[in-house]
XYZ file of C-alpha atoms in Angstrom:
673
model
C -11.428 47.081 -2.287
C -14.923 45.897 -1.408
C -16.766 48.609 -3.400
C -19.405 47.114 -5.613
C -19.231 43.759 -3.943
C -22.452 42.495 -2.303
C -22.195 41.411 1.373
C -20.138 38.366 2.110
C -19.166 37.657 -1.592
C -15.782 38.404 -3.146
C -15.989 40.587 -6.258
C -15.020 37.840 -8.774
C -17.610 35.547 -7.394
C -20.265 38.230 -7.665
C -19.303 39.146 -11.205
C -19.341 35.491 -12.447
C -22.732 34.988 -10.754
C -24.212 38.205 -12.239
C -22.892 37.427 -15.773
C -24.353 33.909 -15.656
C -23.074 31.924 -18.643
C -21.465 34.875 -20.400
C -18.216 34.421 -18.436
C -18.539 30.851 -17.262
C -18.698 29.245 -13.897
C -15.870 29.514 -11.367
C -14.490 26.668 -9.283
C -15.086 26.489 -5.603
C -11.639 27.829 -4.813
C -12.266 30.978 -6.780
C -15.096 31.883 -4.367
C -12.676 32.245 -1.601
C -12.474 35.801 -0.493
C -8.770 36.132 -0.986
C -8.759 39.526 -2.693
C -11.340 41.275 -0.503
C -10.567 43.532 2.396
C -10.327 41.657 5.687
C -12.489 42.370 8.623
C -10.597 44.254 11.442
C -13.788 44.910 13.444
C -13.814 48.581 12.849
C -16.034 48.668 9.802
C -18.567 46.467 7.815
C -16.501 46.542 4.705
C -14.337 43.571 5.491
C -15.437 40.554 3.575
C -12.510 38.315 4.077
C -10.823 37.176 7.271
C -7.292 36.353 8.648
C -6.376 33.031 10.033
C -4.140 32.666 13.057
C -1.683 29.769 13.615
C -4.376 27.842 15.365
C -6.721 27.887 12.342
C -9.250 30.314 13.813
C -10.370 33.719 12.459
C -8.392 36.511 14.088
C -9.370 40.213 13.471
C -6.228 41.374 15.181
C -4.218 40.230 12.183
C -6.192 42.507 9.845
C -4.173 45.807 9.438
C -5.039 48.970 7.544
C -2.470 50.107 4.885
C -2.375 52.552 2.006
C -2.528 50.984 -1.508
C -1.220 53.095 -4.358
C -4.274 52.339 -6.421
C -7.036 51.519 -4.069
C -6.097 53.839 -1.312
C -6.835 52.720 2.209
C -7.350 48.891 2.330
C -7.353 46.223 5.011
C -4.957 43.405 4.514
C -3.751 40.430 6.704
C -0.506 40.854 8.398
C 0.631 37.215 8.737
C 2.605 35.677 11.667
C 6.171 34.677 10.832
C 6.224 31.401 8.801
C 2.627 31.915 7.481
C 1.604 33.421 4.093
C -1.142 33.876 1.690
C -3.861 36.616 1.451
C -5.562 35.144 4.476
C -2.424 33.742 6.088
C -3.981 30.401 5.290
C -0.741 28.870 3.865
C 0.818 27.085 6.869
C 4.551 26.198 6.933
C 3.462 22.550 7.461
C 0.187 20.730 7.560
C -1.078 17.194 7.622
C -1.162 14.367 10.077
C 0.988 11.729 11.845
C 0.073 8.407 13.364
C 1.875 5.710 15.367
C 1.764 2.048 14.707
C 3.018 -0.367 17.358
C 3.782 -4.069 16.594
C 3.849 -6.563 19.444
C 5.373 -9.250 17.224
C 1.939 -10.592 16.401
C 1.478 -8.642 13.126
C -1.528 -6.899 14.643
C -0.613 -3.315 15.588
C -1.929 -1.051 18.176
C -2.450 2.333 16.470
C -2.477 5.806 17.815
C -4.375 8.400 15.904
C -5.235 6.336 12.767
C -8.607 8.168 12.619
C -8.071 11.029 15.104
C -4.621 11.996 13.893
C -1.954 13.968 15.633
C -1.744 17.433 14.207
C 1.422 19.384 13.514
C -0.293 22.832 13.249
C 1.698 24.254 16.223
C 4.963 24.082 14.218
C 5.592 27.429 12.587
C 9.310 27.015 11.882
C 10.035 30.199 13.835
C 8.788 30.111 17.444
C 8.066 26.451 17.468
C 10.761 24.500 15.504
C 10.713 21.081 17.301
C 7.821 19.015 18.630
C 8.099 15.685 20.529
C 6.093 12.778 19.057
C 6.565 10.541 22.071
C 8.869 8.098 23.699
C 8.689 4.308 23.110
C 10.261 1.633 25.292
C 11.875 -1.616 23.859
C 13.348 -4.562 25.572
C 16.424 -6.642 24.742
C 18.754 -8.975 26.734
C 20.335 -6.025 28.500
C 16.987 -4.593 29.680
C 14.669 -1.678 28.686
C 15.863 1.093 26.375
C 13.952 4.037 24.801
C 13.503 5.788 21.482
C 12.179 9.244 21.098
C 10.780 10.859 17.910
C 11.296 14.588 17.181
C 9.970 16.553 14.294
C 12.012 19.634 13.255
C 11.058 22.619 10.954
C 13.079 25.675 10.181
C 13.471 28.076 7.214
C 15.322 25.596 5.051
C 14.300 22.031 6.018
C 11.836 19.689 7.660
C 13.556 16.720 9.483
C 12.775 13.761 11.683
C 15.040 12.907 14.612
C 15.313 9.775 16.591
C 16.913 9.912 19.950
C 18.111 7.198 22.419
C 16.999 9.069 25.504
C 14.247 11.322 26.681
C 15.405 14.736 25.506
C 14.023 18.208 26.242
C 12.760 20.057 23.140
C 15.677 22.458 23.017
C 18.103 19.473 22.381
C 15.908 16.783 20.922
C 16.058 18.070 17.296
C 19.800 18.214 17.111
C 22.085 15.723 15.500
C 24.544 14.702 18.238
C 25.740 11.563 20.063
C 22.742 9.309 20.815
C 20.483 11.109 18.245
C 20.181 10.602 14.521
C 18.533 12.727 11.921
C 16.789 9.930 9.952
C 14.874 11.992 7.386
C 14.935 15.466 5.913
C 13.526 17.506 2.993
C 14.418 21.021 1.731
C 11.918 23.864 1.522
C 13.678 25.797 -1.365
C 12.015 24.728 -4.624
C 8.398 23.838 -4.155
C 5.866 22.619 -1.613
C 6.954 19.088 -0.518
C 4.589 16.165 -0.047
C 6.018 14.034 2.801
C 4.664 10.496 2.678
C 7.029 8.333 4.696
C 7.122 6.100 7.746
C 10.030 6.270 10.169
C 10.681 2.654 11.364
C 12.386 1.664 14.649
C 12.617 -1.648 16.276
C 14.015 -3.571 19.351
C 17.698 -3.347 18.136
C 19.573 -1.135 20.598
C 22.147 -0.080 18.068
C 19.422 0.944 15.359
C 18.330 4.452 15.186
C 15.679 4.117 12.555
C 15.173 4.151 8.888
C 12.778 5.991 6.447
C 10.496 3.661 4.572
C 7.538 3.832 2.349
C 4.020 3.870 3.920
C 3.256 0.534 2.300
C 6.115 -1.082 4.251
C 4.377 -0.674 7.505
C 4.192 -4.333 8.555
C 0.769 -4.383 10.234
C -1.632 -7.077 9.048
C -4.446 -5.500 11.029
C -4.738 -2.615 13.479
C -6.633 -1.865 16.641
C -7.078 1.710 17.741
C -5.870 3.109 21.028
C -8.007 5.718 22.760
C -6.971 9.346 22.545
C -6.157 9.767 26.183
C -3.890 6.736 26.180
C -2.048 8.004 23.083
C -1.416 11.441 24.606
C 0.091 10.073 27.810
C 3.446 8.227 27.530
C 2.943 6.609 30.890
C -0.452 5.101 29.726
C 0.862 4.370 26.285
C 3.606 2.169 27.648
C 0.991 0.023 29.349
C -0.333 -0.963 25.930
C 2.806 -2.999 25.263
C 4.095 -3.716 28.773
C 3.414 -7.199 30.181
C 2.687 -7.989 33.751
C 6.383 -8.613 34.357
C 7.024 -4.955 33.333
C 8.859 -5.982 30.148
C 8.079 -4.415 26.787
C 6.489 -6.628 24.117
C 7.159 -3.890 21.479
C 9.084 -5.298 18.487
C 8.548 -2.638 15.779
C 7.167 0.889 15.677
C 6.340 3.163 12.702
C 5.735 6.879 12.795
C 3.692 7.602 9.685
C 4.015 11.088 8.251
C 1.352 12.353 5.863
C 2.372 16.038 5.522
C 2.733 18.895 3.144
C 5.700 21.216 3.842
C 5.352 24.549 2.108
C 8.052 26.491 0.304
C 9.877 28.821 2.672
C 9.702 32.598 1.824
C 12.329 33.227 4.488
C 14.578 30.727 2.579
C 14.348 32.666 -0.667
C 14.834 36.059 1.134
C 18.066 34.736 2.587
C 19.096 33.358 -0.789
C 18.504 36.776 -2.442
C 20.684 38.504 0.220
C 23.304 35.919 -0.186
C 23.405 36.284 -4.018
C 23.790 40.020 -3.576
C 26.618 39.659 -1.252
C 28.408 37.262 -3.648
C 28.124 39.719 -6.506
C 30.274 42.149 -4.466
C 33.060 39.584 -4.131
C 36.160 39.743 -6.287
C 35.986 37.160 -9.153
C 38.785 35.152 -7.639
C 37.129 34.864 -4.364
C 33.783 33.977 -5.817
C 35.462 31.227 -7.919
C 37.251 29.989 -4.831
C 33.958 29.868 -2.905
C 32.360 27.873 -5.830
C 35.224 25.314 -5.975
C 34.914 24.494 -2.231
C 33.113 21.201 -1.360
C 29.602 21.980 -0.406
C 27.939 20.721 2.751
C 26.182 17.333 2.430
C 27.959 16.323 -0.805
C 28.532 12.587 -0.890
C 32.231 12.995 -0.194
C 31.640 14.899 3.079
C 28.317 13.676 4.445
C 27.668 9.976 4.071
C 24.043 9.038 4.466
C 22.666 6.600 7.017
C 23.116 3.108 5.722
C 19.711 2.118 7.150
C 17.792 4.696 5.346
C 15.653 3.192 2.577
C 12.609 3.845 0.481
C 10.250 1.761 -1.599
C 11.105 1.220 -5.233
C 7.926 2.975 -6.141
C 9.156 6.082 -4.442
C 12.664 6.022 -5.525
C 11.764 7.149 -9.075
C 10.554 10.458 -7.783
C 13.009 10.942 -4.922
C 16.513 12.155 -5.552
C 19.213 13.182 -3.004
C 19.924 16.892 -3.053
C 22.492 19.201 -1.528
C 21.421 21.204 1.536
C 21.859 24.929 1.200
C 22.231 26.576 4.659
C 20.779 30.013 5.431
C 21.093 31.199 8.938
C 23.876 30.105 11.250
C 21.581 27.747 13.030
C 20.617 26.202 9.682
C 24.138 25.972 8.503
C 24.896 23.910 11.633
C 21.801 21.789 10.849
C 22.954 21.062 7.227
C 26.479 19.745 7.876
C 25.616 17.008 10.236
C 26.851 13.676 9.108
C 23.600 12.005 10.038
C 21.611 13.909 7.465
C 20.128 12.651 4.188
C 17.885 14.864 2.147
C 15.161 13.978 -0.319
C 13.503 16.147 -2.859
C 9.993 14.818 -3.615
C 7.885 17.869 -4.157
C 4.263 18.124 -5.255
C 5.503 18.684 -8.765
C 6.501 14.893 -8.885
C 3.257 13.511 -7.447
C 2.310 12.054 -10.846
C 5.260 9.724 -10.480
C 4.623 8.862 -6.830
C 3.517 5.479 -5.866
C -0.105 4.854 -6.954
C -1.758 1.474 -6.308
C -5.302 0.368 -6.828
C -6.443 -2.977 -5.293
C -9.677 -4.754 -5.724
C -10.322 -7.559 -3.254
C -13.259 -9.950 -3.716
C -15.163 -11.217 -0.635
C -17.207 -14.281 -1.512
C -19.764 -15.470 1.092
C -21.618 -18.763 0.994
C -24.704 -16.864 -0.107
C -25.550 -13.142 -0.332
C -28.967 -13.964 1.016
C -27.771 -15.155 4.399
C -28.113 -12.375 6.860
C -24.839 -13.269 8.666
C -22.917 -12.109 5.653
C -24.338 -8.592 5.473
C -22.221 -7.301 8.235
C -19.255 -8.947 6.479
C -19.983 -6.730 3.440
C -20.282 -3.656 5.613
C -17.008 -4.347 7.443
C -15.268 -5.083 4.129
C -16.427 -1.849 2.454
C -15.738 0.293 5.418
C -12.275 -0.959 5.906
C -11.565 -0.531 2.167
C -12.722 3.074 2.374
C -10.535 3.639 5.446
C -7.489 2.066 3.754
C -8.208 4.346 0.684
C -8.288 7.651 2.369
C -6.878 10.225 0.028
C -4.115 12.281 1.552
C -1.181 14.298 0.375
C 0.311 11.027 -0.731
C -2.890 9.581 -2.323
C -1.149 6.459 -3.246
C -3.515 3.563 -2.366
C -7.092 2.875 -3.395
C -8.656 -0.323 -2.056
C -12.034 -1.628 -3.212
C -14.293 -4.323 -1.742
C -16.086 -6.536 -4.325
C -18.730 -8.375 -2.305
C -20.143 -11.043 -4.605
C -21.451 -14.562 -4.135
C -24.204 -17.021 -5.061
C -27.791 -16.305 -4.306
C -28.140 -19.797 -2.664
C -25.440 -21.563 -0.693
C -24.204 -23.817 -3.606
C -20.441 -24.829 -3.772
C -20.488 -25.124 -7.580
C -22.129 -21.638 -8.089
C -19.632 -20.239 -5.605
C -16.683 -21.851 -7.390
C -17.795 -20.518 -10.795
C -18.009 -16.840 -9.523
C -14.529 -17.295 -7.988
C -13.046 -18.922 -11.243
C -14.469 -16.131 -13.350
C -12.864 -13.502 -11.182
C -9.495 -15.339 -11.301
C -9.604 -15.911 -15.108
C -10.574 -12.349 -15.853
C -7.628 -10.947 -13.854
C -10.059 -8.292 -12.360
C -9.263 -8.872 -8.673
C -6.009 -8.648 -6.746
C -7.136 -10.980 -3.955
C -9.942 -13.203 -2.776
C -11.463 -14.042 0.636
C -14.061 -16.774 0.524
C -16.350 -18.657 2.991
C -15.876 -22.281 2.127
C -18.979 -24.495 1.441
C -17.177 -27.456 0.242
C -13.492 -28.070 0.977
C -12.833 -30.118 -2.115
C -14.502 -27.707 -4.473
C -12.847 -24.693 -2.790
C -9.403 -26.413 -3.085
C -9.753 -26.284 -6.927
C -10.425 -22.532 -6.718
C -7.584 -21.925 -4.357
C -5.158 -23.860 -6.568
C -6.218 -21.793 -9.543
C -5.706 -18.556 -7.695
C -2.296 -19.561 -6.427
C -1.263 -20.549 -9.964
C -2.376 -17.070 -11.112
C -0.365 -15.399 -8.340
C -3.550 -13.994 -6.702
C -3.577 -14.017 -2.923
C -6.416 -16.129 -1.671
C -7.623 -16.572 1.962
C -10.712 -18.027 3.693
C -12.978 -16.467 6.173
C -15.806 -17.688 8.408
C -15.403 -21.261 6.985
C -11.935 -22.686 6.384
C -10.180 -25.179 3.941
C -7.117 -25.889 6.308
C -5.695 -28.642 4.020
C -5.598 -26.282 0.906
C -3.024 -23.825 -0.190
C -4.906 -20.848 1.071
C -2.644 -18.223 2.711
C -4.700 -17.659 5.862
C -7.984 -18.068 7.619
C -9.825 -15.067 8.980
C -12.639 -15.835 11.384
C -13.909 -17.314 14.483
C -12.267 -20.139 16.374
C -14.984 -22.526 15.357
C -13.869 -25.239 17.918
C -13.930 -22.526 20.615
C -17.425 -21.513 19.531
C -18.803 -25.036 19.827
C -17.099 -25.384 23.217
C -18.665 -22.111 24.450
C -22.135 -23.416 23.381
C -21.580 -26.608 25.443
C -20.231 -24.693 28.475
C -23.184 -22.369 28.346
C -25.508 -25.333 28.963
C -23.322 -26.780 31.738
C -22.707 -23.488 33.630
C -26.065 -21.836 33.175
C -28.778 -24.341 32.646
C -28.290 -28.033 33.518
C -25.469 -30.467 34.222
C -27.209 -33.511 32.487
C -29.981 -34.176 29.882
C -30.665 -35.143 26.390
C -29.685 -32.833 23.488
C -29.944 -32.455 19.692
C -27.832 -30.373 17.323
C -28.982 -28.406 14.365
C -26.174 -27.919 11.815
C -25.236 -27.894 8.110
C -22.413 -29.738 6.176
C -20.237 -26.639 5.883
C -16.653 -27.230 7.301
C -17.041 -24.534 9.996
C -20.351 -25.939 11.247
C -19.005 -29.443 11.314
C -16.154 -28.278 13.545
C -18.676 -26.568 15.885
C -20.974 -29.531 16.233
C -17.985 -31.871 16.942
C -16.813 -29.560 19.676
C -20.257 -29.450 21.353
C -20.492 -33.207 21.248
C -17.011 -33.822 22.624
C -17.826 -31.847 25.759
C -21.397 -32.751 26.478
C -20.962 -36.417 25.845
C -18.261 -36.391 28.557
C -20.485 -34.586 31.035
C -23.679 -36.586 31.530
C -25.386 -35.402 28.367
C -26.782 -37.754 25.689
C -27.245 -36.953 21.996
C -30.647 -38.330 20.834
C -31.165 -40.438 17.835
C -31.943 -38.320 14.796
C -29.310 -35.640 15.769
C -27.855 -33.861 14.112
C -30.470 -32.144 11.989
C -28.691 -31.181 8.900
C -29.852 -28.254 6.759
C -28.493 -28.521 3.256
C -28.668 -24.835 2.184
C -27.410 -23.263 5.462
C -30.250 -20.740 5.288
C -32.529 -22.317 7.823
C -35.544 -22.734 5.459
C -37.649 -25.689 6.658
C -35.508 -26.255 9.719
C -38.263 -25.447 12.189
C -40.409 -28.197 10.792
C -37.504 -30.604 11.027
C -37.120 -29.660 14.739
C -40.786 -30.176 15.353
C -40.570 -33.636 13.670
C -37.608 -34.577 15.939
C -39.362 -33.345 19.088
C -42.331 -35.520 18.135
C -40.088 -38.532 17.798
C -37.947 -37.655 20.821
C -40.097 -35.801 23.292
C -37.456 -36.228 26.060
C -35.043 -33.665 24.454
C -33.938 -31.134 27.004
C -31.801 -28.835 24.755
C -31.551 -27.885 21.176
C -28.180 -26.436 20.029
C -27.894 -24.528 16.698
C -24.489 -24.177 15.220
C -25.637 -21.220 13.038
C -28.245 -18.558 13.554
C -30.337 -18.529 10.418
C -33.162 -20.787 11.740
C -34.103 -17.952 14.227
C -34.446 -15.565 11.376
C -36.591 -17.439 8.753
C -39.656 -15.106 9.214
C -43.401 -15.681 9.401
C -43.145 -16.248 13.145
C -41.986 -19.822 12.668
C -39.231 -19.675 15.389
C -41.504 -17.802 17.862
C -44.293 -20.447 17.322
C -41.766 -23.347 17.992
C -40.447 -21.688 21.167
C -43.952 -21.152 22.509
C -44.828 -24.772 21.765
C -41.843 -26.037 23.687
C -41.352 -23.515 26.600
C -39.256 -25.839 28.743
C -36.785 -26.681 25.870
C -33.350 -24.977 26.261
C -32.417 -23.441 22.988
C -28.959 -22.020 22.264
C -27.559 -20.630 18.994
C -24.414 -19.496 17.430
C -24.341 -15.895 16.181
C -25.810 -12.667 17.622
C -27.448 -10.822 14.737
C -29.955 -8.102 15.659
C -32.927 -10.344 15.036
C -31.481 -13.069 17.185
C -30.931 -10.541 20.046
C -34.436 -9.406 19.635
C -35.541 -13.129 19.980
C -33.369 -13.368 23.075
C -34.894 -10.276 24.715
C -38.413 -11.592 24.005
C -37.541 -15.009 25.627
C -37.623 -17.087 22.360
C -33.958 -18.305 22.831
C -31.958 -18.775 25.944
C -28.434 -17.908 24.893
C -26.275 -16.899 22.068
C -22.584 -17.191 21.223
C -21.965 -14.310 18.943
C -19.399 -13.821 16.251
C -18.190 -10.614 14.763
C -18.848 -10.864 10.963
C -17.975 -7.252 10.331
C -14.539 -7.894 11.757
C -14.184 -10.736 9.306
C -14.794 -8.432 6.371
C -12.518 -5.772 7.822
C -9.672 -8.198 8.566
C -9.999 -9.796 5.181
C -9.144 -6.449 3.620
C -6.127 -5.938 5.939
C -4.874 -9.496 5.229
C -5.253 -9.371 1.454
C -3.611 -5.985 1.338
C -0.571 -7.257 3.372
C -0.344 -10.317 1.115
C -0.432 -8.107 -2.007
C 2.435 -5.948 -0.538
C 4.461 -9.137 0.063
C 4.110 -8.973 3.866
C 3.990 -12.279 5.634
C 0.702 -12.957 7.620
C -0.357 -15.381 10.288
C -2.080 -18.513 9.199
C -4.943 -18.064 11.719
C -6.262 -14.548 12.102
C -8.973 -14.896 14.772
C -11.964 -12.635 15.216
C -13.710 -12.182 18.596
C -16.755 -13.943 20.184
C -19.117 -12.911 22.866
C -21.471 -15.068 25.072
C -24.791 -13.431 25.891
C -28.101 -14.371 27.477
C -30.989 -13.209 29.631
C -30.583 -13.182 33.374
C -34.408 -13.401 33.855
C -37.602 -12.666 31.984
C -37.838 -9.059 33.166
C -34.439 -7.838 31.850
C -32.823 -7.607 28.418
C -29.853 -9.636 27.505
C -26.445 -9.282 29.214
C -22.972 -10.324 28.269
C -21.979 -13.300 30.315
C -18.418 -13.777 29.228
C -16.061 -12.810 26.421
C -14.332 -15.655 24.590
C -10.668 -15.104 24.050
C -9.233 -15.089 20.531
C -6.195 -16.340 18.755
C -6.108 -19.810 20.523
C -7.764 -22.846 19.045
C -9.956 -24.651 21.532
C -9.915 -21.720 23.927
C -12.986 -22.627 25.922
C -11.291 -25.770 27.447
C -9.683 -23.872 30.277
C -12.985 -22.226 31.150
C -14.723 -25.588 30.998
C -12.374 -27.095 33.549
C -12.865 -24.194 35.900
C -16.725 -24.463 35.496
C -16.752 -28.213 36.042
C -14.520 -27.830 39.011
C -16.858 -25.255 40.519
C -19.913 -27.414 39.892
C -18.189 -30.383 41.640
C -17.333 -28.251 44.543
C -20.948 -27.099 44.793
C -22.225 -30.698 44.649
C -20.027 -31.556 47.658
C -21.352 -28.698 49.672
C -24.972 -29.629 48.740
């Protein structure tokens, strides 16, 4: 009853609050109004509320009844399949997501952040839901696979079908359909943390694997509307020749299946009926082979789980209840796993710490790397019903861009055994090679980002196509500003910057541009300090310079108005720079730089986490994991910057094709003129 309770507070919560420290504080869950009368709209006494299958408050579920002690009370009358004082215990809850591999290791992902829900399954009126149809390609043409999730009073199951089935037949084990995974609802709530894997083999109907076995090095999200439309979803992996590029797909299940009250009610009635049988008949029934015993129901050969999961997952016998559920339980395609919440302590639990080591923590370019690294680690660590993985990003590096200081930091991490993987931006290849050798010897995955050491033993490089970036800078001059002139390069001795300046030089020198004496201007620390003075000195010695090209963006951000002063002193000088940090874009909008070829440093941090996690799990990765670029500039003085072109990723030297088209267009125009 609600007598004595203040408004909107359950009695226990009120009592604990009034007694202060004499009773002790209650946890948040104890403030839930589970014992108070529900609100049926007829009086003001109802403090609690009832929840309908859609998760909303529903006064129509609140019914009056006579209690032998409290008299007339209001209590929730739950829909079939739901339980709890507020009907808040759902038959199944959690999320699913779909991961599509196009043979590149980078997956397109549906609902990684905006998950598919399974709330509409009540196990009574709604027992089967369709999780979509995917199309694969083999030598015989296109074929389909369809996922179905099934819930009844005794089991939760996943079906994979070879054809598009209606809901009334999708979740049935039959020719062309396999029940790949199933759990019982008889003992306790069950945490389902499993991925259903299918691929481009026509005779393969799927397997149950651990979530950590999803073979995606990195993921890119698909928008919600595309994910919810099978026609649009197919476009994600269909090429222009209308052939599917889909190689693997994983349906990741992160669910809790609650214990079934209907199951236990049927078990009670069954046990009562058995007590009335003669002893001989009861013994005869007991001696009969039970459904799904190993002798009568062989499991799918392709069903497998990770070793971490196997310790807490044991095959169990299926106990049928209703006639429909009996038919369900004797299918030869079934395999049942019991891994309830009581076993969560023995479930897979992994914690990874990945170090990201920039050239210098003081360089502004690396701040988004840190943000991308930390945000991706948090995403990968999302606690769910499986709660099995925690990923941490350790962003640490030298205050100044010094190769020896960077090496010492990395060596200390390796020797301490405090990290599970390292991603570093190389300052000096020879020094970095020693670090990489030590990490490999210690069996610690190590990759590079931003600046590479390709001749080392590093597992992969994550970052910009540095040759392509240099080419884009050169093409920007040729296509937007001038077809000939004198130029100088501002750079630093880091491996990635050397590649960029070489690419700039290779293109401009072949297209009527001349590099002046005194170029390149090399900045030893890579931070841009003093570079403006060096540029002024060169302009004094070489006043005929038409363009100044910077292979890194720090000189624009040195502060004290140095760059602005330089730009105002030489208003006719074309200045182009790598990177597109916010400060650089501000300079662009104010007319102090003519164009930028931007990188995506946050993406480098994010993909470093994905790559190191894959390597730590023993998943092979590509050697070059490219991040994107963008070319931007001002159309005129009165407008802010605009994106001129987007550089492709994943192909070294990607700008050459664009260069040929640009030069061909210029040649054609010269003929017309």
